Amino acid sequence: MTQELWTAVDRYIDAHLLSEDVALDAALAASDAAGLPSISITPNQGKLLELLVRIHGARSILEMGTLGAYSTIWLARALPAGGELITLEANPRYAEVAVANIASAGLAEIVQLRQGAALDTLPELHAEGAGPFDLIFIDADKQNYPGYLEWSLRLSRPGTLIIGDNVVRGGAILDPNSSDGIVQGGRRFYEMLAAEPRVSATAIQTVGAKGHDGFALALVSGRPST
Ligand code: SAH
Ligand code: DHB
Ligand code: MG
């Protein structure tokens, strides 16, 4: 009942506030057809990301965890002319689907996908002098969120907004004794945010079509060390 209600309210929000969108629908359809898991952000969450990019005036975005590029398309479209997005995806099959979806959405010039484990590609980006990024969306494997936060800080400047998806996981985050690497990684992520003097952070719980979860928002306020 509860999940049905959350899903129905998501549908109500979408029907009222979101427009039909051929490119986003096509990206989801192609991802489904290719057998990718249905774990993208929801449409109204995509709209939230779009608004955050615009509110922040972000011109450069780094994303970890592309899947079929559904969130990527929302983020990239919110960029102004000349904006850039780099997205990191480990799974070569997902990356192939994502690259096709990005091209179909007309975003090939704006979005660069790097295929490989993000803990390998992040140091490469750093060594190449990429960044600092204006906005960073962390949404790859949850057990590595602590490492992703460290790299995000290295690729940040004062004013960078770091957004982390899936930081509640139906409340699983509450269990200090969990043997699940996803929960441990999530809890460590909170501890690091709390201990990090260079960020000001909160998390917001969400319910909706994807259940009970949440986003962390962290604003970088000090100069990260290298
Ligand atoms: N951001 C997407 C959903 C991402 S799902 C959206 O909302 O549309 C998480 C993704 O992280 C999956 O595609 C998975 O393959 C990828 N992933 C898992 N481990 C990874 C790693 N070590 N490095 C980069 N990507 C990884
Ligand atoms: C799941 C959800 C996500 O948003 C994600 O990034 C990865 C996995 C899930 O529900 O399994
Ligand atoms: Mg996610």
Coordinates of C-alpha atoms and ligand atoms in Angstrom, one line a residue:
M1 CA 0.0 0.0 0.0
T2 CA 2.6 2.5 1.0
Q3 CA 4.8 1.8 -2.1
E4 CA 1.7 2.0 -4.3
L5 CA 0.9 5.4 -2.8
W6 CA 4.4 6.7 -3.3
T7 CA 4.4 5.5 -6.9
A8 CA 1.0 7.1 -7.5
V9 CA 2.1 10.4 -6.1
D10 CA 5.2 10.3 -8.3
R11 CA 2.9 9.7 -11.3
Y12 CA 0.8 12.7 -10.2
I13 CA 3.8 14.9 -9.9
D14 CA 5.2 13.8 -13.3
A15 CA 1.8 14.3 -15.0
H16 CA 1.4 17.8 -13.7
L17 CA 4.9 19.2 -13.8
L18 CA 6.9 17.2 -16.4
S19 CA 6.5 17.4 -20.1
E20 CA 6.6 14.4 -22.4
D21 CA 10.2 13.9 -23.4
V22 CA 11.0 11.9 -26.5
A23 CA 14.8 11.7 -25.8
L24 CA 14.4 10.6 -22.2
D25 CA 11.7 8.1 -23.0
A26 CA 13.8 6.7 -25.8
A27 CA 16.9 6.4 -23.5
L28 CA 14.8 4.4 -21.0
A29 CA 13.3 2.2 -23.7
A30 CA 16.7 1.5 -25.3
S31 CA 18.1 0.7 -21.8
D32 CA 15.2 -1.7 -21.1
A33 CA 15.5 -3.3 -24.5
A34 CA 19.2 -3.9 -23.8
G35 CA 18.4 -5.5 -20.4
L36 CA 19.9 -2.8 -18.2
P37 CA 18.5 -2.8 -14.7
S38 CA 15.7 -0.3 -14.0
I39 CA 17.6 1.7 -11.3
S40 CA 17.8 5.2 -13.0
I41 CA 16.7 8.1 -11.0
T42 CA 12.9 8.8 -11.5
P43 CA 11.7 11.6 -13.8
N44 CA 10.9 14.0 -11.0
Q45 CA 14.4 13.3 -9.5
G46 CA 15.8 14.1 -12.9
K47 CA 14.0 17.4 -12.9
L48 CA 15.4 18.1 -9.4
L49 CA 18.9 17.5 -10.8
E50 CA 18.1 19.8 -13.7
L51 CA 17.0 22.5 -11.4
L52 CA 20.0 22.1 -9.1
V53 CA 22.4 22.5 -12.1
R54 CA 20.5 25.7 -13.2
I55 CA 20.2 27.1 -9.7
H56 CA 23.9 26.6 -9.2
G57 CA 24.8 27.9 -12.7
A58 CA 27.0 24.9 -13.2
R59 CA 29.0 24.8 -16.4
S60 CA 31.0 21.6 -15.8
I61 CA 29.6 18.4 -14.3
L62 CA 31.2 15.1 -13.3
E63 CA 29.0 12.0 -12.9
M64 CA 30.0 8.6 -11.5
G65 CA 27.7 5.8 -12.6
T66 CA 26.1 6.4 -16.0
L67 CA 24.0 3.2 -16.5
G68 CA 22.0 4.1 -19.7
A69 CA 22.6 7.8 -19.3
Y70 CA 19.1 8.7 -18.1
S71 CA 20.5 11.0 -15.3
T72 CA 23.3 12.1 -17.6
I73 CA 20.8 13.5 -20.1
W74 CA 18.9 15.4 -17.4
L75 CA 22.2 16.9 -16.1
A76 CA 23.7 17.7 -19.5
R77 CA 20.6 19.4 -20.8
A78 CA 20.6 21.8 -17.9
L79 CA 24.0 23.1 -18.8
P80 CA 24.4 26.4 -20.6
A81 CA 26.0 26.7 -24.1
G82 CA 29.7 25.6 -23.8
G83 CA 29.0 23.4 -20.8
E84 CA 30.6 20.0 -20.4
L85 CA 29.9 16.8 -18.6
I86 CA 32.1 13.8 -18.0
T87 CA 30.4 10.6 -16.9
L88 CA 32.1 7.4 -15.6
E89 CA 30.8 3.9 -16.2
A90 CA 32.5 0.6 -15.4
N91 CA 30.3 -1.8 -17.4
P92 CA 31.3 -1.8 -21.1
R93 CA 27.8 -3.0 -22.2
Y94 CA 26.1 -0.3 -20.3
A95 CA 28.6 2.3 -21.6
E96 CA 27.8 1.3 -25.1
V97 CA 24.0 1.7 -24.6
A98 CA 24.7 5.0 -22.8
V99 CA 26.9 6.4 -25.6
A100 CA 24.1 5.6 -28.1
N101 CA 21.5 7.3 -25.9
I102 CA 23.7 10.3 -25.4
A103 CA 24.1 10.6 -29.2
S104 CA 20.4 10.2 -29.8
A105 CA 19.6 12.9 -27.3
G106 CA 21.9 15.2 -29.3
L107 CA 24.4 15.5 -26.5
A108 CA 27.5 13.9 -28.0
E109 CA 29.4 17.2 -28.2
I110 CA 28.7 18.0 -24.5
V111 CA 29.1 14.6 -22.8
Q112 CA 32.2 12.5 -22.6
L113 CA 31.8 9.0 -21.3
R114 CA 34.9 7.2 -19.8
Q115 CA 34.5 3.5 -19.5
G116 CA 36.3 1.9 -16.6
A117 CA 36.1 1.5 -12.9
A118 CA 35.7 5.0 -11.5
L119 CA 38.5 4.5 -9.0
D120 CA 40.8 4.0 -12.0
T121 CA 39.4 6.8 -14.2
L122 CA 39.1 9.4 -11.5
P123 CA 42.9 9.5 -10.9
E124 CA 43.4 9.6 -14.7
L125 CA 41.1 12.6 -14.9
H126 CA 43.0 14.3 -12.1
A127 CA 46.4 13.6 -13.7
E128 CA 45.1 15.1 -16.9
G129 CA 44.2 18.3 -15.1
A130 CA 40.4 17.8 -15.5
G131 CA 38.2 19.9 -13.3
P132 CA 37.5 21.6 -11.0
F133 CA 33.9 20.6 -11.7
D134 CA 31.1 22.9 -10.6
L135 CA 28.8 20.0 -9.8
I136 CA 29.5 16.3 -9.1
F137 CA 26.9 13.6 -9.0
I138 CA 28.0 10.4 -7.2
D139 CA 25.8 7.4 -8.2
A140 CA 28.1 4.5 -9.0
D141 CA 28.7 1.5 -6.7
K142 CA 27.8 2.5 -3.2
Q143 CA 30.6 0.6 -1.3
N144 CA 33.1 3.0 -3.0
Y145 CA 31.3 6.2 -2.1
P146 CA 34.1 7.0 0.5
G147 CA 36.7 6.9 -2.3
Y148 CA 34.4 8.8 -4.7
L149 CA 34.1 11.6 -2.1
E150 CA 37.8 11.8 -1.7
W151 CA 38.3 12.1 -5.5
S152 CA 35.4 14.5 -5.7
L153 CA 37.1 16.8 -3.3
R154 CA 40.3 16.7 -5.3
L155 CA 38.3 17.6 -8.4
S156 CA 36.4 20.4 -6.6
R157 CA 36.8 24.1 -6.0
P158 CA 35.1 26.3 -3.3
G159 CA 31.5 26.4 -4.5
T160 CA 31.4 22.9 -6.0
L161 CA 28.1 21.1 -5.3
I162 CA 28.5 17.4 -4.6
I163 CA 25.3 15.3 -4.8
G164 CA 25.2 11.7 -3.7
D165 CA 22.3 9.4 -4.6
N166 CA 21.0 6.4 -2.6
V167 CA 22.2 7.5 0.9
V168 CA 19.2 6.1 2.8
R169 CA 18.4 2.8 1.2
G170 CA 15.1 2.2 3.0
G171 CA 16.8 2.9 6.3
A172 CA 19.5 0.3 5.9
I173 CA 22.0 3.1 6.5
L174 CA 21.0 2.9 10.2
D175 CA 22.6 -0.5 10.9
P176 CA 26.1 0.0 12.3
N177 CA 26.7 -3.8 12.3
S178 CA 25.7 -4.4 8.7
S179 CA 28.0 -6.7 6.8
D180 CA 26.7 -5.2 3.6
G181 CA 29.5 -3.2 1.8
I182 CA 26.8 -0.9 0.4
V183 CA 25.7 0.1 3.9
Q184 CA 29.2 0.3 5.3
G185 CA 30.2 2.5 2.3
G186 CA 27.2 4.7 2.8
R187 CA 27.8 5.1 6.6
R188 CA 31.5 5.9 6.0
F189 CA 30.4 8.5 3.4
Y190 CA 28.3 10.3 6.1
E191 CA 31.2 10.1 8.6
M192 CA 33.6 11.6 6.1
L193 CA 31.1 14.4 5.2
A194 CA 30.7 15.1 9.0
A195 CA 34.5 15.2 9.6
E196 CA 35.4 17.2 6.5
P197 CA 35.8 20.9 7.3
R198 CA 35.7 21.8 3.7
V199 CA 32.1 20.8 3.1
S200 CA 28.8 21.9 4.4
A201 CA 26.3 19.0 4.0
T202 CA 22.9 17.6 4.5
A203 CA 20.8 14.6 3.3
I204 CA 17.2 14.5 2.4
Q205 CA 15.0 11.4 2.5
T206 CA 12.8 10.7 -0.5
V207 CA 9.9 8.3 -1.1
G208 CA 8.6 7.6 -4.6
A209 CA 8.5 5.1 -7.3
K210 CA 12.0 3.8 -6.3
G211 CA 11.0 3.3 -2.6
H212 CA 12.5 5.1 0.4
D213 CA 15.9 6.5 -0.3
G214 CA 17.7 9.9 -0.3
F215 CA 20.1 12.3 -1.7
A216 CA 23.1 13.9 0.1
L217 CA 24.0 17.5 -0.8
A218 CA 27.4 18.8 0.1
L219 CA 28.7 22.3 -0.8
V220 CA 32.5 22.6 -0.9
S221 CA 33.5 25.7 1.0
G222 CA 37.2 25.4 1.3
R223 CA 40.1 24.8 -1.0
P224 CA 40.7 21.0 -1.2
S225 CA 44.2 19.8 -0.8
T226 CA 45.7 17.8 -3.7
Ligands
SAH1 N1 23.1 7.5 -12.7 C1 22.2 6.5 -13.4 C2 22.1 5.2 -12.5 C3 23.4 4.6 -12.2 S1 23.3 3.0 -11.5 C4 20.8 7.1 -13.6 O1 20.3 7.5 -12.5 O2 20.3 7.1 -14.7 C5 24.9 2.7 -11.0 C6 25.9 2.5 -12.1 O3 27.2 2.5 -11.6 C7 25.7 1.2 -12.9 O4 25.5 1.5 -14.3 C8 27.0 0.4 -12.6 O5 27.4 -0.3 -13.7 C9 27.9 1.6 -12.4 N2 29.1 1.2 -11.6 C10 29.2 0.2 -10.7 N3 30.5 0.1 -10.2 C11 31.2 1.0 -10.9 C12 32.5 1.5 -10.8 N4 33.4 0.9 -10.0 N5 32.9 2.5 -11.5 C13 32.0 3.1 -12.4 N6 30.7 2.8 -12.5 C14 30.3 1.7 -11.7
DHB2 C1 19.8 0.9 -7.0 C2 19.3 2.2 -7.1 C3 20.1 3.2 -7.5 O1 19.7 4.5 -7.6 C4 21.4 3.0 -7.9 O2 22.2 4.1 -8.3 C5 21.9 1.7 -7.8 C6 21.1 0.7 -7.4 C7 18.9 -0.2 -6.6 O3 17.8 0.1 -6.3 O4 19.4 -1.3 -6.6
MG3 MG 21.2 5.9 -7.9

